[in-house]
Coordinates of C-alpha atoms in Angstrom, one line a residue:
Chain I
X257 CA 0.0 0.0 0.0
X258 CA 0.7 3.6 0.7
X259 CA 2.6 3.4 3.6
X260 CA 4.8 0.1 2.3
X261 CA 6.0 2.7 -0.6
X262 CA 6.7 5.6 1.8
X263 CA 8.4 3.3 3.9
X264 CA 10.5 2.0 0.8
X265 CA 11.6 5.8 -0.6
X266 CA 12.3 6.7 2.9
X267 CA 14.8 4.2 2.7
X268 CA 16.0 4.8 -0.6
X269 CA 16.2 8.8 0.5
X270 CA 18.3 7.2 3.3
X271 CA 20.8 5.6 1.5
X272 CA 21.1 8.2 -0.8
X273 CA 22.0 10.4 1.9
X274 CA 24.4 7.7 3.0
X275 CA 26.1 7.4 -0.2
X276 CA 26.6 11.1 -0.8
X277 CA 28.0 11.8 2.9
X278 CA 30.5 8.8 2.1
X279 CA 31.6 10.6 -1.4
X280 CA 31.8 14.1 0.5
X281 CA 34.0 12.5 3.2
X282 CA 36.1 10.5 0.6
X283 CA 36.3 13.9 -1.3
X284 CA 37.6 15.7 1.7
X285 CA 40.4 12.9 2.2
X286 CA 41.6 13.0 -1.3
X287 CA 41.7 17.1 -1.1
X288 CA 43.5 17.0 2.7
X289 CA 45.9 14.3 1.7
X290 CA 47.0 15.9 -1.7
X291 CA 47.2 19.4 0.3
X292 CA 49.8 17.3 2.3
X293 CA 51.8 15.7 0.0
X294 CA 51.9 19.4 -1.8
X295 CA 53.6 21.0 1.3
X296 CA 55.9 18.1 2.4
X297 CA 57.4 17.8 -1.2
X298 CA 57.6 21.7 -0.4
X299 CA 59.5 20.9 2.6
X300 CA 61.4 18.3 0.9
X301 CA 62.9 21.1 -2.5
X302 CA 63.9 23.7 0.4
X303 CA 65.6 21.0 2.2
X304 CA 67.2 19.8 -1.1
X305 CA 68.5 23.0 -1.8
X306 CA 69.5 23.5 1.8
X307 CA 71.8 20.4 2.1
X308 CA 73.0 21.4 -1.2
X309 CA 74.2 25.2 -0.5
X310 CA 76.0 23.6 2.7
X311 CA 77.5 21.2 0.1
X312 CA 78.9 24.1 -2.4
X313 CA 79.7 26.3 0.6
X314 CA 81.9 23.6 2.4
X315 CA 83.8 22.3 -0.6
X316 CA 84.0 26.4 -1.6
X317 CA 82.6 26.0 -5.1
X318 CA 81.6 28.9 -6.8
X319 CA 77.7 30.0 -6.1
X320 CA 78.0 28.7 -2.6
X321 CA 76.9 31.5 -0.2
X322 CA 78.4 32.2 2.8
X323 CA 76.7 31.8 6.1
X324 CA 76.0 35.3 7.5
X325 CA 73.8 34.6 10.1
X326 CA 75.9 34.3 13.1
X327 CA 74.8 31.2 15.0
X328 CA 73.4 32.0 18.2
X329 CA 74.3 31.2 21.6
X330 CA 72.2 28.6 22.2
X331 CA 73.5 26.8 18.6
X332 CA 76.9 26.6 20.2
X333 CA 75.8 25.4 23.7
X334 CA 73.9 22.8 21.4
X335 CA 77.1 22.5 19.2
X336 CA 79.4 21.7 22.6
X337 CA 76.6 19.0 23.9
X338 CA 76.6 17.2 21.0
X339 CA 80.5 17.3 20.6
X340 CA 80.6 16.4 24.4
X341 CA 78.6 13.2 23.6
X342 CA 80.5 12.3 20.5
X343 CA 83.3 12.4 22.2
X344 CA 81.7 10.1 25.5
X345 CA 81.0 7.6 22.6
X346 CA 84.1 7.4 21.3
X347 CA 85.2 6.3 24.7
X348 CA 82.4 3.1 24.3
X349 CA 85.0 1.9 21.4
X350 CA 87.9 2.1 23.3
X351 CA 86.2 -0.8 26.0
X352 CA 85.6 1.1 28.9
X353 CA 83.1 3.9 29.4
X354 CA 80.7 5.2 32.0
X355 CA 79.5 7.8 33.7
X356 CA 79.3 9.4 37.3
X357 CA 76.2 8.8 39.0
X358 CA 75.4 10.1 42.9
X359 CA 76.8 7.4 45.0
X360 CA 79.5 6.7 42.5
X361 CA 80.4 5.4 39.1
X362 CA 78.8 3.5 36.0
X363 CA 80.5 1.7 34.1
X364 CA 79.8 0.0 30.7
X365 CA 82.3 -2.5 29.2
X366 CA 82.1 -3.1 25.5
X367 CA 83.5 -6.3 23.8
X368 CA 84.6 -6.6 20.2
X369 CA 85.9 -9.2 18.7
X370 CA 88.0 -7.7 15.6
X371 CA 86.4 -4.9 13.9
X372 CA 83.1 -5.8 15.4
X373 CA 81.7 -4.8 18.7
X374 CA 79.3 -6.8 20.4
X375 CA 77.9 -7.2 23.6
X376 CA 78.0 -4.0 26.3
X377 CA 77.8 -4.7 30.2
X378 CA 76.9 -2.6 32.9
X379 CA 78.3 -2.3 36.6
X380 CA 76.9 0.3 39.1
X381 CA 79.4 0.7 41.0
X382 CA 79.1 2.4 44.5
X383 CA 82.0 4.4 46.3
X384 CA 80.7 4.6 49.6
X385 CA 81.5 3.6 52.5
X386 CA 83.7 1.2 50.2
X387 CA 83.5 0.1 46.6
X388 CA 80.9 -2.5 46.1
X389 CA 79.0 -3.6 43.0
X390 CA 75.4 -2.5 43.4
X391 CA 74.1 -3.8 39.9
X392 CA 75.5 -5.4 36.4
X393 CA 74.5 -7.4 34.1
X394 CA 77.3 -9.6 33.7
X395 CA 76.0 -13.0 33.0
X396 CA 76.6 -15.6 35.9
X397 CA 78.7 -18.1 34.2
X398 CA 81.8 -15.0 34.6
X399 CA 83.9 -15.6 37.6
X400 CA 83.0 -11.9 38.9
X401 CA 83.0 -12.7 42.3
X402 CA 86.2 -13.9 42.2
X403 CA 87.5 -11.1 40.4
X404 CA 86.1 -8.5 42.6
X405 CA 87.5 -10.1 45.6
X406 CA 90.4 -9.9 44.5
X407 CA 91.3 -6.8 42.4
X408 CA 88.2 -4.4 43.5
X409 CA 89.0 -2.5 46.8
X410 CA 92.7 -1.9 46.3
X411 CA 92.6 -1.7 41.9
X412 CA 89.8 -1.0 40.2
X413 CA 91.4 -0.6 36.8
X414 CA 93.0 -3.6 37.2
X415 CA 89.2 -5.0 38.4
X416 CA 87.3 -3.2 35.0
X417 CA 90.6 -4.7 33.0
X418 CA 90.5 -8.8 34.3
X419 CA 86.9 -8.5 33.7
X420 CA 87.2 -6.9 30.6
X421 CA 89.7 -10.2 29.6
X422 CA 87.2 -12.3 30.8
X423 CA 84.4 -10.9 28.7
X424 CA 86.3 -10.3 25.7
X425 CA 87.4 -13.5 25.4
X426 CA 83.8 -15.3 26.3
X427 CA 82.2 -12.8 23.7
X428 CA 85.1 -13.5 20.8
X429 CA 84.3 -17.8 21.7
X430 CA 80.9 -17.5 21.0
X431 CA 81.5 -15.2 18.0
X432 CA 83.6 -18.0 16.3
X433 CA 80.9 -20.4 17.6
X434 CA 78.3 -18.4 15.7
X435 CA 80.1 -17.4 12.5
X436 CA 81.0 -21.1 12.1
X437 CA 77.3 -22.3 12.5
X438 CA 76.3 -19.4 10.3
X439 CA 79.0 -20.2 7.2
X440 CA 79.9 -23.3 7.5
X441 CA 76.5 -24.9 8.5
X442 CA 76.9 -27.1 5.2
X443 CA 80.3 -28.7 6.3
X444 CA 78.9 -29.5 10.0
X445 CA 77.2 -32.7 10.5
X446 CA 74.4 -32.6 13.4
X447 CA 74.0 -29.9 15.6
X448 CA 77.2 -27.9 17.3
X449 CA 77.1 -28.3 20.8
X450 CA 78.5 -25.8 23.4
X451 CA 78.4 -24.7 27.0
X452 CA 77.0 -21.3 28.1
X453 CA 80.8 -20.0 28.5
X454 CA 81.3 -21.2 25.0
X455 CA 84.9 -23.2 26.5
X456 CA 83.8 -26.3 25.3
X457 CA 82.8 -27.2 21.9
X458 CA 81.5 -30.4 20.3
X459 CA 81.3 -31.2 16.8
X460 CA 81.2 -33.2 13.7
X461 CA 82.6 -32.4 10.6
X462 CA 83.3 -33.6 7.3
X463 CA 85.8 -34.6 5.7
X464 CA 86.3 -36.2 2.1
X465 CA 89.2 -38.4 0.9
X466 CA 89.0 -40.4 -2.7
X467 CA 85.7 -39.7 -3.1
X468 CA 84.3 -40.9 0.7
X469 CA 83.5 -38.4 2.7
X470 CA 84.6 -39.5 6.8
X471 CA 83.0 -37.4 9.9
X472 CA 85.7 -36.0 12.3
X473 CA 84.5 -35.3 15.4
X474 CA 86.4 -32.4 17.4
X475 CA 86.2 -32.0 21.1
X476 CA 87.6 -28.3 21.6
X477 CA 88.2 -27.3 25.5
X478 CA 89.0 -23.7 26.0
X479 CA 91.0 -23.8 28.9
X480 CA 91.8 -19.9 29.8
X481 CA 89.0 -18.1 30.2
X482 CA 90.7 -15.3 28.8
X483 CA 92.0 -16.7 25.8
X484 CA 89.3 -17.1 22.5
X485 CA 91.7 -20.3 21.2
X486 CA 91.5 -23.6 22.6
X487 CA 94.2 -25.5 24.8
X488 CA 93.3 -28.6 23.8
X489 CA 92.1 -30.3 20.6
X490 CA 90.9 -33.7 20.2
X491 CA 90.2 -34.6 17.0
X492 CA 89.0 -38.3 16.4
X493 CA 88.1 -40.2 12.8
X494 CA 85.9 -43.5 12.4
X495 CA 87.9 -47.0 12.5
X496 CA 87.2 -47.1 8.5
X497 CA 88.6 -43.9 7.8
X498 CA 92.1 -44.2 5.6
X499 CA 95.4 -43.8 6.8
X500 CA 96.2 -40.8 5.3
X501 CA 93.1 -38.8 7.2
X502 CA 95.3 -39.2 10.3
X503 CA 97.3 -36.6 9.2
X504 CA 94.6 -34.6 8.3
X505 CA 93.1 -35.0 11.5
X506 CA 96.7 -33.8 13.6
X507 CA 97.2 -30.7 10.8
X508 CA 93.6 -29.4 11.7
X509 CA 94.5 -30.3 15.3
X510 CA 97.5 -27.8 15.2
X511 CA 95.4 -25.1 12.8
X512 CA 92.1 -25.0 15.7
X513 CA 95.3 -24.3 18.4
X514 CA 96.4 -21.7 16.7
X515 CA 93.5 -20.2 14.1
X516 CA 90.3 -18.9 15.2
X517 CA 87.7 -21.5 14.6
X518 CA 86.2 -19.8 11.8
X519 CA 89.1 -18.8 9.9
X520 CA 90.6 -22.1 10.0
X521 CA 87.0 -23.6 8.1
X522 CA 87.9 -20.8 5.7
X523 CA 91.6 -21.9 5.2
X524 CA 90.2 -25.2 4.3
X525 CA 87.7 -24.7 1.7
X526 CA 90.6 -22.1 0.1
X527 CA 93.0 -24.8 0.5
X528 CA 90.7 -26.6 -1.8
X529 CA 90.9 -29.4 0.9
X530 CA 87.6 -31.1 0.2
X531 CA 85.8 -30.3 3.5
X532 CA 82.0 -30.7 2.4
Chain T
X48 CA 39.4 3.3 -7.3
X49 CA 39.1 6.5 -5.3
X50 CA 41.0 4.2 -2.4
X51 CA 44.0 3.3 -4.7
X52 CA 44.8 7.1 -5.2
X53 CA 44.0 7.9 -1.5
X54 CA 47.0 4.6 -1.1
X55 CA 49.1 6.6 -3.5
X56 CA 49.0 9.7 -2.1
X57 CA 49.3 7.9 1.8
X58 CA 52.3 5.7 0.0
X59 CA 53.8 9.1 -0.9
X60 CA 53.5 11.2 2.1
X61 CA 54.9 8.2 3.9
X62 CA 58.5 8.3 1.8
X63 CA 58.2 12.0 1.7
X64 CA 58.4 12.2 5.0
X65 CA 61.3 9.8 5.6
X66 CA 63.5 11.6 2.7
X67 CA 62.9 14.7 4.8
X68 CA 64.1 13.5 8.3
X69 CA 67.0 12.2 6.2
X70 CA 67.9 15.2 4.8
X71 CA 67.3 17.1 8.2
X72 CA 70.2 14.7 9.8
X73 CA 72.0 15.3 6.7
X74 CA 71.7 18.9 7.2
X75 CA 72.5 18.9 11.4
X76 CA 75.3 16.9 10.8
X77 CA 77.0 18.3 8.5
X78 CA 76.4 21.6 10.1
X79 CA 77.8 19.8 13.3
X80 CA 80.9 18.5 11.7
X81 CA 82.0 21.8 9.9
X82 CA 82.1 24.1 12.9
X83 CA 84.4 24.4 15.6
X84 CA 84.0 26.6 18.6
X85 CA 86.7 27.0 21.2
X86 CA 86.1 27.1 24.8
X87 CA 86.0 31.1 25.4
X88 CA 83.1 31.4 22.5
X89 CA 81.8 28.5 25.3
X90 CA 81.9 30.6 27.6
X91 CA 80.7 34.1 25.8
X92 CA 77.6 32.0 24.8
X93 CA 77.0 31.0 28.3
X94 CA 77.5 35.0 29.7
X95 CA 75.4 36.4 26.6
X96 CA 72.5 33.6 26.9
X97 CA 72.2 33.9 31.2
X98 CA 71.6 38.0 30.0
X99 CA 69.5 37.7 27.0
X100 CA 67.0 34.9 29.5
X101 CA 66.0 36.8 32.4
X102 CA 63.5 35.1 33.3
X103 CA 61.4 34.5 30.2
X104 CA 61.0 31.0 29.4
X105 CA 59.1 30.1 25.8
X106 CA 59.6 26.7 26.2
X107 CA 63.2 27.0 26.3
X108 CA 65.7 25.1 28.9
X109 CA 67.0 27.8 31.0
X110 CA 70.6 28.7 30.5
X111 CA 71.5 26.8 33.8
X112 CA 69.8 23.8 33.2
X113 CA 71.7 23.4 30.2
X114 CA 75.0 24.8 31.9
X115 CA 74.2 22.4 34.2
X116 CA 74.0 19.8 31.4
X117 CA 77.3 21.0 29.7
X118 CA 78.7 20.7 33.4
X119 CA 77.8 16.7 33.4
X120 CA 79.0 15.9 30.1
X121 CA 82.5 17.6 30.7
X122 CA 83.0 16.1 34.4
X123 CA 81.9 12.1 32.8
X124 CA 84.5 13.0 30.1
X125 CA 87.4 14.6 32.1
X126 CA 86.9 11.6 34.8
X127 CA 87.1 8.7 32.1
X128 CA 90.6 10.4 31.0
X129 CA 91.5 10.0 34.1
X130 CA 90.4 7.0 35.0
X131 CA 91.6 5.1 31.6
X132 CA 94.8 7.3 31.1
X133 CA 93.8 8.0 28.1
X134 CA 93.5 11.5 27.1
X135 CA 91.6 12.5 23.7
X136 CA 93.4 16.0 22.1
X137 CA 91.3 16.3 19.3
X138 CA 88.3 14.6 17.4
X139 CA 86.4 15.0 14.6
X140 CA 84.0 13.1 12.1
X141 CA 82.3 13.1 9.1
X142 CA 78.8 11.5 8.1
X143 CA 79.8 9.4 4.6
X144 CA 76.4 7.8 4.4
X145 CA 73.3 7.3 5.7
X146 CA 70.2 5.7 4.8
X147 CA 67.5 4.4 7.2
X148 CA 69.6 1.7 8.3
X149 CA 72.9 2.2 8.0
X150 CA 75.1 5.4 9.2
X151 CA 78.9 5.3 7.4
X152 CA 81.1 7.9 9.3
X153 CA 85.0 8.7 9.0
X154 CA 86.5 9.4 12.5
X155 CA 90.0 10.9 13.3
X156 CA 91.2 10.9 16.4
X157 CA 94.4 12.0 18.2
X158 CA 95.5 11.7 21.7
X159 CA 98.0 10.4 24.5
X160 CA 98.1 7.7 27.0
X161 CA 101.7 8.6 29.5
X162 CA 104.1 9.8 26.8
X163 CA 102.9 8.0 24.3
X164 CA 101.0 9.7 21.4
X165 CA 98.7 8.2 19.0
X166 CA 96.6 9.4 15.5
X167 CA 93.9 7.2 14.0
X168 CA 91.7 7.3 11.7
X169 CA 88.8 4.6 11.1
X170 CA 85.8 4.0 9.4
X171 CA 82.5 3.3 11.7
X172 CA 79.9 1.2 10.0
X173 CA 76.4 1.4 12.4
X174 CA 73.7 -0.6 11.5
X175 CA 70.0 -0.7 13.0
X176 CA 68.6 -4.2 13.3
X177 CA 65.3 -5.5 14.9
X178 CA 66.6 -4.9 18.7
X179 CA 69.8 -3.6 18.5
X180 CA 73.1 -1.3 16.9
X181 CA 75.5 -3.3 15.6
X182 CA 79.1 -1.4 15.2
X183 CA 82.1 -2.1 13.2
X184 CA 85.8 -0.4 12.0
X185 CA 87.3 -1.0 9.0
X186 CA 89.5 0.9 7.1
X187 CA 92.2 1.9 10.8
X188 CA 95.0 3.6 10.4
X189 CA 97.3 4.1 13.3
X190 CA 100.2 6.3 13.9
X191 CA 102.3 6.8 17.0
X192 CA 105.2 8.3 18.3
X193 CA 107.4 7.6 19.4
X194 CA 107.0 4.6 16.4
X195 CA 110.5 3.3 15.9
X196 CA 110.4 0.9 18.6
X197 CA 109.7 -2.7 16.5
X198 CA 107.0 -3.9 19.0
X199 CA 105.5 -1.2 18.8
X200 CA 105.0 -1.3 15.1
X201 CA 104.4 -5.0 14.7
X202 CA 101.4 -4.3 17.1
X203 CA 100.3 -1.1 15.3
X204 CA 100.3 -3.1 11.6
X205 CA 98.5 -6.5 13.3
X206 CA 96.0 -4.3 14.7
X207 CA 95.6 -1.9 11.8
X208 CA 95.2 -5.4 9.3
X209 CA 91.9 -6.7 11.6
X210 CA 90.7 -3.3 12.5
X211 CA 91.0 -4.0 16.4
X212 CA 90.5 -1.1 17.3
X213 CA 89.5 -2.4 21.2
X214 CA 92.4 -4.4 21.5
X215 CA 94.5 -1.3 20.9
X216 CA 92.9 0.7 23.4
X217 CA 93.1 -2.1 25.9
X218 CA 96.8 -3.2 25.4
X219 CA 97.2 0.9 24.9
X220 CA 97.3 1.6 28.7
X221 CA 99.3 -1.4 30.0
X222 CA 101.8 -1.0 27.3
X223 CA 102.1 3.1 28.1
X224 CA 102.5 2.3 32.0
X225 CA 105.2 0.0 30.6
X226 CA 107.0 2.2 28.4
X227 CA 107.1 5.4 30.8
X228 CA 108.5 2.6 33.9
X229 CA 111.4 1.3 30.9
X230 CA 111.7 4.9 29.9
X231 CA 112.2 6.1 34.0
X232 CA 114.4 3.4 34.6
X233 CA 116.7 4.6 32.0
X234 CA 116.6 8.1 32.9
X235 CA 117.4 7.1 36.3
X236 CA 120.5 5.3 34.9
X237 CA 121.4 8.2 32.6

């Protein structure tokens, strides 16, 4: 009837209504968000041009104005902080850093092994009434009780320096560990097996000879915690393994004493020793 | 349809903006790295900023907050000299790259630990990852006086060849406590 058609152009009206507040909106979106992009890429070409004056000016090309403005006082405080704080990270790559807090002394110990710096650790350090380690986070399996008992009250550079030994050489064992796993998964046969301290090592390798390949298995004990090379190498073949891999077996013996464990998997494929 | 250009235009703001953070660090850096100001226009710029303050804020730090700042970062720095030995002359650096990841910058440093002096210069490769900054040198050159003695040099090339930079700086301090003993010893012999 009647009301059954009101009833269905009121909803028609509805949706109509609908649809052309939905366009409107949509409208509005498209017209805000190209207003935006217009003023960042604005943003952007002064930028541009910026960075590219400072360019001329510093190499003292020709066009390249010189800075007039005389930078003001707050610039240079802001100038001296940030040149305060490159030079406080500088000190991070030299190993031993920090910073004064109110009862005494943070200090932050960074490892590297080579060229590459890995793990930091932290020691709150409190100076009074005596010196005492109020926090770190050196991981429990490092002897620092030991070492603070001994060196901490009457040296504590010689404290931060045995620890630093300690760390350094844990961190560059585990690096080894982990670069071997991570190149030389291929030539490993099973899974590597190794303690938290990363001073005993356990694995099987291969090793091919006329055509066979034969597993060595290495048993590598790092017996100075502060040394990243291993005192002691045992290196064992299978009974059916030829003659000949004995040899092999007592050269890579003497190469994992002296070579760090990754290095000495890369002498071997360069070698063109057939290690697959 | 009208969503796919609304994407484009989101797509676009979204690099926009990242190329213009880029080229602010670019800018700041750079700005950073080409300017030198000694410790008396420190000081001026302290003196001129506690007059121009007096009392007006606008959002500003106050000069004494960020005297006090100043103050924090120069006792941290004079106390690790003193702690390590190891007393930094001069530094300065220069961004080589940086994209969203990775920052390329060319350090040179000089300096002396007892009486022995050293020059470097390094590359520092940082790169973001999930959690963390990972860090390393390459390119380290190394100079020191006095540089004729042969251990000395042996250590200097080793070090320069696997760009241990830490392990100079470690071996820097016990070696320099060593040298100034020999060097005393002799003097005392003289």
């Amino acid at each position: 009837g009647v009301f059954a058609h009101l009833e269905l152009l009121e909803v028609r009206a509805y949706e109509a209504a609908v649809k052309q507040e939905e366009m409107e909106q949509q409208e509005e979106k498209l017209a805000r968000l190209k207003a935006r992009v217009q003023e960042l890429r604005l943003q952007r070409d002064e930028l541009r041009a910026k960075v590219e004056q400072q360019q001329k000016g510093q190499l003292g090309k020709e066009g390249a104005v010189l800075n007039p403005a005389q930078p003001s006082a707050r610039a240079v405080l802001e100038w001296k902080m940030k040149s305060l704080k490159a030079m406080l990270q500088i000190f991070y790559l030299t190993g031993i850093s920090g910073k004064l807090t109110k009862r005494g002394v943070c200090f932050c110990i960074s490892t590297a092994y080579e060229g590459t710096y890995l793990d930091s650790y932290h020691l709150d350090l409190l100076t009074k009434p005596e010196v005492q380690i109020y926090r770190h986070s050196v991981p429990i399996f490092i002897p620092l009780r030991q070492i603070a008992k001994k060196y901490l009250q009457t040296d504590i550079r010689r404290f931060l320096s045995v620890l630093s030994d300690h760390l350094n050489a844990y961190v560059g064992r585990r690096y080894q560990a982990d670069q071997l796993q991570e190149h030389f998964s291929g030539q490993i046969e099973g899974t590597l097996q190794r303690n938290s301290l990363c001073n005993l090592l356990v694995f099987n390798y291969n090793v091919s000879s006329e055509s066979k390949t034969f597993p060595f298995k290495v048993r590598l004990l790092y017996g100075d915690p502060c040394c990243s090379l291993p005192t002691e190498v045992v290196i064992s073949c299978t009974p059916d393994a030829p003659a000949s891999l004995a040899e092999t077996a007592a050269a890579h013996s003497d190469l994992f004493r002296r070579v760090a464990l990754h290095k000495a998997f890369r002498s071997f494929s360069s070698a063109g020793e057939c290690v697959d | 349809m009208d969503n796919s250009i609304c994407q484009v235009y989101e797509d676009e703001i979204q690099l926009l903006e990242e190329e213009i953070k880029l080229l602010t660090e670019k800018y700041e850096d750079s700005q950073q790295e080409s300017t030198f100001f000694s410790d008396e226009e420190i000081l001026m710029s302290i003196n001129s900023l506690q007059k121009e303050f007096q009392g007006e804020s606008k959002g500003n730090e106050s000069p004494s907050d960020l005297k006090a700042r100043l103050g924090s970062l120069e006792t941290d720095l004079s106390f690790l000299m003193k702690f390590t030995g190891i007393q930094f002359r001069s530094h300065s650096k220069k961004t080589v790259e940086k994209t969203g990841s990775r920052t390329v910058q060319k350090h040179r440093l000089s300096g002396n630990c007892h009486s022995l002096s050293f020059q470097l210069e390094f590359q520092l490769l940082e790169m973001q990852n999930k959690e963390s900054v990972s860090a390393v040198i390459t390119d380290l050159s190394i100079l020191m006086e006095p540089g004729e003695d042969s251990d000395v040099s042996k250590f200097v090339s080793s070090t320069e060849e696997h760009g241990n930079l830490l392990t100079f700086f470690r071996s820097l301090s016990s070696y320099a406590e060593w040298y100034e003993h020999r060097r005393c010893t002799f003097l005392h012999f003289k």
